[in-house]
Tab-separated table of C-alpha atoms in Angstrom:
chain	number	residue	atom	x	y	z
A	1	UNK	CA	4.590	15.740	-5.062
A	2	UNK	CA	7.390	13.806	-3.539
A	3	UNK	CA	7.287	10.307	-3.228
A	4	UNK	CA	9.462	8.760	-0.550
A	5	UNK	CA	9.994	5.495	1.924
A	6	UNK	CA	8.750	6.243	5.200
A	7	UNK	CA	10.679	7.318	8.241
A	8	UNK	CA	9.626	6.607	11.880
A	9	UNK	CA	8.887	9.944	12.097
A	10	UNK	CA	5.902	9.326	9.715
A	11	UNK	CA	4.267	7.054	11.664
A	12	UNK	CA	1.454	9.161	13.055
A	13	UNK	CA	0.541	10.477	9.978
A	14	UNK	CA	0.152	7.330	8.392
A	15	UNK	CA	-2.176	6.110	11.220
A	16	UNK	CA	-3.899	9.170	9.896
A	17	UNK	CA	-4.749	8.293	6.931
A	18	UNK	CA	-5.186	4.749	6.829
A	19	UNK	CA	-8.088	5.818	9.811
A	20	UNK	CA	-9.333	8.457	7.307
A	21	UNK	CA	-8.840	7.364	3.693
A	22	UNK	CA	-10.616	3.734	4.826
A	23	UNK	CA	-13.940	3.184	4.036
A	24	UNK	CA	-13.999	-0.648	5.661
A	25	UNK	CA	-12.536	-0.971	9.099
A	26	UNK	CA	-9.240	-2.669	9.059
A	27	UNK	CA	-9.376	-6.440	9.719
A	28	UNK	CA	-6.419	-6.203	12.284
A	29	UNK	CA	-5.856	-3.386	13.926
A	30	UNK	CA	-3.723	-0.537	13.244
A	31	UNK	CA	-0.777	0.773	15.817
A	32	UNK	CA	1.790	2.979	16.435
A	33	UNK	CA	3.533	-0.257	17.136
A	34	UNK	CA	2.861	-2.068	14.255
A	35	UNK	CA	3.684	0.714	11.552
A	36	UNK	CA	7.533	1.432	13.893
A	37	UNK	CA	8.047	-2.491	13.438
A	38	UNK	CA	7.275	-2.125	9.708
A	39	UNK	CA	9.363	0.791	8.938
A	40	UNK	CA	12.534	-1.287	11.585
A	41	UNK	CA	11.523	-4.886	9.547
A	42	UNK	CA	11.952	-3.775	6.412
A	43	UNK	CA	12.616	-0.031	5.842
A	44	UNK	CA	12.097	0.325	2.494
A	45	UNK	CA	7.899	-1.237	2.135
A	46	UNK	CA	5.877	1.328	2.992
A	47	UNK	CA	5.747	4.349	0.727
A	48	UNK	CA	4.343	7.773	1.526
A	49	UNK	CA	3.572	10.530	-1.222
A	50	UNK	CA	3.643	13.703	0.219
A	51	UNK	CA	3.164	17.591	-0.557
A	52	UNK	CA	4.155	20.277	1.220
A	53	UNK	CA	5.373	18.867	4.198
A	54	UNK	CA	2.222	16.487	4.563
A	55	UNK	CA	1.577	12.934	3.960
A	56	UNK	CA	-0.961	12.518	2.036
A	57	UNK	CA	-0.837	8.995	0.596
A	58	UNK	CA	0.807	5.298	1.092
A	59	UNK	CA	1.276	2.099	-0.067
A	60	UNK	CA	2.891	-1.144	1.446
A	61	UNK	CA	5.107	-2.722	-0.917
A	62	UNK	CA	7.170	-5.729	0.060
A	63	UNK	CA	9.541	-7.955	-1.417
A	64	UNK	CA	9.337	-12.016	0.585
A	65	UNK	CA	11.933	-12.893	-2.349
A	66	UNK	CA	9.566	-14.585	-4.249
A	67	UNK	CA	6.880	-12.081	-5.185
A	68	UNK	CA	5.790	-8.295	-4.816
A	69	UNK	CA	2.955	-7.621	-2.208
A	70	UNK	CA	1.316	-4.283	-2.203
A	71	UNK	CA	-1.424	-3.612	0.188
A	72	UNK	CA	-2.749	-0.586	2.355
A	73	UNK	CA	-2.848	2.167	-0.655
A	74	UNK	CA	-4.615	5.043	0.529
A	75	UNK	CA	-4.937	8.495	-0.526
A	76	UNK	CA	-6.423	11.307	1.566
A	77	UNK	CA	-10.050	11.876	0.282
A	78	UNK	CA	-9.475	15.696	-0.687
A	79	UNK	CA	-6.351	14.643	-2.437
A	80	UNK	CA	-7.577	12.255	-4.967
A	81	UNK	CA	-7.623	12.127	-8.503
A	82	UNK	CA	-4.571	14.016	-8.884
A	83	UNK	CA	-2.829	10.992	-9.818
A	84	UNK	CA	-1.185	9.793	-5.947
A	85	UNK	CA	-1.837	6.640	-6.010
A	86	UNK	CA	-0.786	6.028	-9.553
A	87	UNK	CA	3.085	7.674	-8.754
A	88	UNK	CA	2.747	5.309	-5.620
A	89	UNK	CA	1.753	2.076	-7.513
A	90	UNK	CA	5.149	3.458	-10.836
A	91	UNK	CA	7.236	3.914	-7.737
A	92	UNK	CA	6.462	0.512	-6.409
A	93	UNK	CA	6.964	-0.997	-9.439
A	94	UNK	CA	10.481	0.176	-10.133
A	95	UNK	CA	11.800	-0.908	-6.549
A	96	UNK	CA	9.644	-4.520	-6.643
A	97	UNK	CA	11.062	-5.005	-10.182
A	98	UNK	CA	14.919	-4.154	-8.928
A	99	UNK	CA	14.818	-6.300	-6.308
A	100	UNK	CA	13.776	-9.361	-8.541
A	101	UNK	CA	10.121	-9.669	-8.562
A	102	UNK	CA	8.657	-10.694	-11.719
A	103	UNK	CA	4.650	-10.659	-10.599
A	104	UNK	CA	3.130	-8.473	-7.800
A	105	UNK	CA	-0.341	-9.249	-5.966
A	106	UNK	CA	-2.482	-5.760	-4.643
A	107	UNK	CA	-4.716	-6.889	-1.917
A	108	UNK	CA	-8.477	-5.007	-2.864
A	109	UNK	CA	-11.111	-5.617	-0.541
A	110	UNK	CA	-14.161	-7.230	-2.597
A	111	UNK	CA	-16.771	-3.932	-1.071
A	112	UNK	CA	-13.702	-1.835	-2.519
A	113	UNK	CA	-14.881	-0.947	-6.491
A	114	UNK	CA	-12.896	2.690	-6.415
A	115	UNK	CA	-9.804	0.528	-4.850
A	116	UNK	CA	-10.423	-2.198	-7.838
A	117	UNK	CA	-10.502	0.349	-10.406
A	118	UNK	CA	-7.340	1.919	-9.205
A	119	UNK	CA	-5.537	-1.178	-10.068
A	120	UNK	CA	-7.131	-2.011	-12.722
A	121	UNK	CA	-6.008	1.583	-14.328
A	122	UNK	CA	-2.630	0.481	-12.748
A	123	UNK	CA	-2.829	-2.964	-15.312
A	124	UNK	CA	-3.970	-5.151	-12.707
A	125	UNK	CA	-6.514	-8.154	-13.464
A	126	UNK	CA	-9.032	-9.599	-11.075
A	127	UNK	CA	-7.464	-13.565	-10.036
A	128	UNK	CA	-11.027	-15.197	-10.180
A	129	UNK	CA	-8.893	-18.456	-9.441
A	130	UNK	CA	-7.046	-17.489	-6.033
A	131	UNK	CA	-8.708	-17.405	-2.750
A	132	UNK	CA	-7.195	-15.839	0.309
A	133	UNK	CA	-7.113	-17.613	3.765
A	134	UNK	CA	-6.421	-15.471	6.662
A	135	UNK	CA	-5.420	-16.324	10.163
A	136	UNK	CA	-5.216	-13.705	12.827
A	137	UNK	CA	-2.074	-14.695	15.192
């Protein structure tokens, strides 16, 4: 299993699984557009694990300077529990932790409870003091 950043080549297969791997639909939607300007933005946030030639995870991880963000980890469903998402999550760590960030924030949908119980494995506590406000632009 290789871990890497994402080219633009990857794009489709991202779409992919973010389509297949979701069990919610996505509250903005999700475009070849949006994934290129990602990858041109900041070239080094989203992560894709993949075997034999295939994506078959990701993860967003960005830096804002401040803190770590990681959002959008998915694993294909026949690929799970072979520990993707947890060399995803180590990998993010090690680049959010060189570039300065000294607390990270994974985004879990509250219907999510396998989601929540990957971070949770991954060391992550539930913020029962933070609320998120959203605004679609």
């Amino acid at each position: 299993m290789a871990v890497r950043v994402a080219r633009p080549g990857d794009v489709q297969a991202v779409l992919g699984i973010w389509s297949r791997a979701r069990s919610a639909a996505a509250s903005t939607p999700d475009d070849q557009e949006s994934v290129e300007h990602l990858i041109a933005h900041t070239d080094d946030a989203l992560l894709v694990a993949e075997e034999d030639g295939q994506i078959v995870g990701t993860l967003v991880a960005a830096w804002d300077g401040w803190r770590g963000n990681m959002y959008r980890l998915a694993v294909l469903p026949e690929w799970r529990r072979r520990g993707i998402a947890t060399q995803l999550v180590e990998l993010a760590h090690e680049r959010l932790r060189a570039k300065g960030a000294r607390r990270v924030t994974a985004l879990v949908a509250h219907d999510e409870a396998e989601a929540a119980a990957v971070w949770r494995t991954a060391g992550y506590e539930f913020d029962e003091r933070m609320a998120r406000f959203v605004r679609n632009l």
